[in-house]
Amino acid sequence: MPISEATHALPRHVPITVSVRGTHPENVHFGSLAVVDTQGRLLASVGDVDTPVFTRSALKPFQAMPLIAQAAQRHRLDDADIALLCASHNGEPIHVERVAALLSRIGANESALACGTHQPFFYRFNDVTPEPGTRFTRLHHNCSGKHTGMLLLASALGLPLSGYLDLDHPVQKQIRQSVSHFSGVPADQLVWGIDGCSAPNYALPLRSLAHAFARLTLTTPDPVYGDSPQHIARAMSQHPELVSGQGRNDLALMRAGRGDWVSKVGADGVQALASFSRGVAIAAKCSDGQLTPLMVALVAALEQLGWLDDESHAALASLIPPPLKNAAGIEVGELRAVLELQLS
């Protein structure tokens, strides 16, 4: 289906995960999943892989791409810095301190960030309550690394730091070209909207998002971005604690991959993951935006693809919820994957 016709179409998702009470399905979570190689070939799929869905933070490696290609050396960016530029981080000290240090390299501070402020993800994902009176800043925002990367690019281009989120700002134009280049969707046909952090975001067919991630695994230089794609992917894979943080799914996934997987979650039920050794990537969407049923489906897909061994199974155990219990502690059901990959 041409993207222009799919802009406002409802995705034709299918059941991927169900909760069962006793043995009978109770709640059904719909979604879709694409498995694609570096050439853009669809190897397997579930549901609708052609209707665009918003990528949210799964887009971050490609938002960082123009900066890494043009100014990584100028800004003295090491692999840990690059991982943080692609992060949806927890707002832990290791994240906040590194963001502040990166901003200082261009004479800026948190006031330059246009992402807003929220309670750090660390508390939500680790079932911890902040101490009364705890103050959070824009540095704690899960997207502060991405925004810092945009500011670093603006500085490298000799531009003012203000206005960097405007759709027609040179920084955003370069990001749009990066997204188009790696996804294969023409820039003038990209479906766009405003992300939760106020930056422009793009909707892509899942097959296009998976293709973009598969291209991160190529060992040959990209004709436009050189070695930056694999540089970014390797930095993320080697520093998953900076990409996410304690209790997070990207940390669990990349540790399970033991250096072979690069993973990036997106808000509202999006996940992308690529394997360096296979040159294959997965992109998935849970239609109701819930992370837990998405992870249950993703682990099942990895199992069906033969990507899991005993060690990776154990590393992913935290992503699978325990059996459902009622208020009396009686086990009443479970969350169960029902997707079946269709080979192309």
XYZ file of C-alpha atoms in Angstrom, residues 36-277:
242
model
C 13.427 -7.699 7.841
C 17.004 -8.119 6.568
C 19.534 -5.498 5.484
C 18.250 -5.603 1.890
C 14.731 -4.757 3.028
C 13.375 -8.256 2.445
C 10.453 -9.173 4.688
C 11.416 -12.530 6.201
C 8.468 -13.015 8.539
C 5.546 -11.020 9.842
C 2.433 -10.876 11.968
C -0.448 -8.513 11.286
C -0.079 -5.237 9.383
C 3.481 -4.223 8.521
C 2.551 -1.630 5.864
C 0.398 0.987 7.600
C 2.559 3.646 9.298
C 2.713 3.660 13.088
C 4.478 6.326 15.124
C 7.993 5.242 15.977
C 8.363 7.435 19.069
C 11.723 6.859 20.803
C 12.610 3.890 18.611
C 13.657 6.597 16.133
C 16.475 7.930 18.331
C 19.453 6.247 16.605
C 18.433 7.967 13.373
C 17.845 11.295 15.102
C 21.422 11.097 16.403
C 22.825 10.005 13.017
C 23.543 13.447 11.465
C 25.399 14.564 14.584
C 27.589 11.449 14.769
C 28.371 11.591 11.065
C 29.392 15.252 11.133
C 30.586 16.212 14.584
C 31.389 13.211 16.800
C 35.078 14.118 16.886
C 34.461 17.846 17.180
C 32.412 17.316 20.335
C 34.738 14.545 21.627
C 31.899 12.018 21.813
C 32.873 8.594 23.117
C 30.727 5.470 22.900
C 29.071 6.121 26.258
C 28.103 9.616 25.127
C 26.641 8.252 21.899
C 24.589 5.660 23.779
C 23.111 8.398 25.946
C 22.227 10.519 22.899
C 20.013 7.586 21.793
C 18.540 6.944 25.228
C 15.119 6.877 26.830
C 16.930 6.919 30.128
C 15.861 6.481 33.727
C 17.109 9.820 35.035
C 19.644 8.055 37.237
C 22.794 9.964 38.263
C 24.831 8.302 35.480
C 22.368 9.743 32.955
C 21.842 13.184 34.442
C 25.520 13.870 35.040
C 26.530 12.867 31.526
C 23.829 15.010 29.910
C 24.975 18.011 31.952
C 28.603 17.376 30.953
C 27.685 17.180 27.262
C 25.748 20.436 27.424
C 28.694 22.137 29.090
C 30.829 21.395 26.020
C 28.802 23.959 24.074
C 28.461 26.379 26.974
C 24.851 25.377 27.656
C 22.890 24.048 30.609
C 19.510 22.462 31.215
C 17.685 25.702 30.350
C 18.539 25.053 26.671
C 16.554 21.795 26.677
C 13.002 22.107 25.316
C 11.860 18.647 26.421
C 10.043 19.639 29.613
C 10.220 17.814 32.938
C 8.697 14.626 34.328
C 9.320 12.231 37.192
C 12.284 10.031 36.207
C 11.440 6.613 34.823
C 13.586 4.992 37.501
C 10.763 5.287 40.019
C 8.065 3.878 37.738
C 10.054 0.887 36.558
C 11.561 -0.016 39.916
C 8.462 0.505 42.082
C 10.170 3.232 44.125
C 8.567 6.402 45.496
C 10.587 9.636 45.407
C 11.417 11.180 48.738
C 9.169 14.137 49.573
C 10.535 17.386 48.211
C 12.756 15.738 45.589
C 13.256 18.161 42.690
C 13.570 17.028 39.114
C 14.885 19.057 36.197
C 14.886 18.790 32.434
C 18.090 16.777 32.756
C 15.994 13.969 34.283
C 13.652 13.804 31.273
C 14.088 10.469 29.509
C 14.729 12.301 26.213
C 17.268 14.810 27.532
C 20.080 12.925 25.782
C 18.324 13.124 22.415
C 17.678 16.838 22.868
C 21.282 17.391 23.864
C 22.336 15.715 20.627
C 20.134 18.105 18.663
C 21.722 21.055 20.467
C 25.201 19.687 19.760
C 24.323 19.454 16.071
C 22.974 23.014 16.058
C 26.225 24.187 17.625
C 28.302 22.270 15.074
C 26.311 23.912 12.278
C 26.976 27.344 13.766
C 23.304 27.920 14.556
C 21.601 29.444 17.615
C 20.451 26.872 20.163
C 16.909 28.241 20.322
C 14.238 26.927 17.958
C 15.963 23.607 17.365
C 12.650 21.704 17.500
C 10.976 23.635 14.699
C 10.079 21.282 11.855
C 11.921 23.466 9.319
C 15.003 24.036 11.495
C 18.180 22.750 9.780
C 18.667 20.217 12.596
C 15.212 18.730 12.016
C 15.657 18.810 8.246
C 18.824 16.751 8.607
C 17.043 14.305 10.914
C 14.205 13.972 8.425
C 16.705 13.095 5.699
C 18.294 10.504 7.988
C 14.936 8.871 8.715
C 14.107 8.841 5.007
C 17.509 7.447 4.042
C 17.438 4.496 6.413
C 13.718 3.664 6.186
C 13.440 4.063 2.421
C 10.374 6.322 2.775
C 10.755 9.554 0.740
C 11.167 12.568 3.010
C 8.191 14.382 1.518
C 5.970 11.377 2.214
C 6.874 10.894 5.867
C 3.908 11.044 8.230
C 4.825 13.299 11.144
C 3.542 14.496 14.508
C 4.876 15.954 17.752
C 6.413 13.506 20.242
C 5.905 13.541 24.008
C 9.142 15.530 24.376
C 7.986 18.153 21.805
C 10.348 17.007 19.030
C 9.030 16.088 15.563
C 8.433 12.356 15.230
C 7.659 10.171 12.233
C 5.330 7.256 11.588
C 6.741 4.402 9.527
C 5.476 1.038 8.325
C 6.916 -1.611 10.631
C 8.727 -3.198 7.680
C 10.469 0.168 7.084
C 11.393 0.617 10.755
C 12.804 -2.920 10.838
C 14.760 -2.268 7.628
C 16.252 0.880 9.157
C 17.406 -1.071 12.197
C 18.768 -3.907 10.070
C 20.936 -1.364 8.249
C 22.548 -0.452 11.572
C 24.216 -3.878 11.497
C 25.992 -3.457 8.145
C 29.780 -3.584 8.357
C 30.329 -1.723 5.083
C 30.257 2.090 5.262
C 26.947 3.753 4.451
C 27.196 5.892 1.280
C 25.877 8.955 3.137
C 26.680 8.411 6.824
C 29.845 6.327 6.601
C 30.611 4.232 9.685
C 28.104 6.121 11.860
C 25.282 3.535 11.699
C 27.303 0.695 13.201
C 29.148 3.109 15.501
C 25.820 4.153 17.005
C 24.485 0.595 17.197
C 27.649 -0.785 18.818
C 27.744 2.073 21.323
C 24.146 1.329 22.329
C 24.763 -2.413 22.558
C 27.875 -1.926 24.700
C 26.247 0.606 27.045
C 22.651 -0.569 27.541
C 22.590 0.894 31.047
C 22.912 4.347 29.467
C 20.308 3.674 26.776
C 17.737 2.745 29.423
C 18.579 1.930 33.053
C 17.686 -0.318 35.963
C 14.499 -2.320 35.514
C 14.081 -1.448 31.839
C 13.357 -3.700 28.886
C 16.121 -2.389 26.591
C 18.695 -3.171 29.269
C 17.333 -6.720 29.604
C 17.165 -7.269 25.840
C 20.679 -6.070 25.078
C 22.140 -8.038 27.977
C 20.309 -11.109 26.679
C 21.905 -10.523 23.284
C 25.388 -10.508 24.861
C 26.712 -7.893 22.458
C 24.847 -9.159 19.384
C 21.626 -7.173 19.788
C 20.840 -3.476 19.646
C 17.428 -2.604 21.025
C 15.302 0.523 21.304
C 11.862 0.897 22.801
C 9.372 3.571 21.792
C 6.519 4.957 23.857
C 3.023 3.552 23.410
C 4.007 0.025 22.549
C 6.828 0.182 19.987
C 9.984 -1.956 19.991
C 12.821 -2.412 17.522
C 15.693 -4.876 17.838
C 18.485 -5.931 15.478
C 21.065 -8.733 15.488
C 24.561 -7.876 14.215
C 25.465 -11.470 13.399
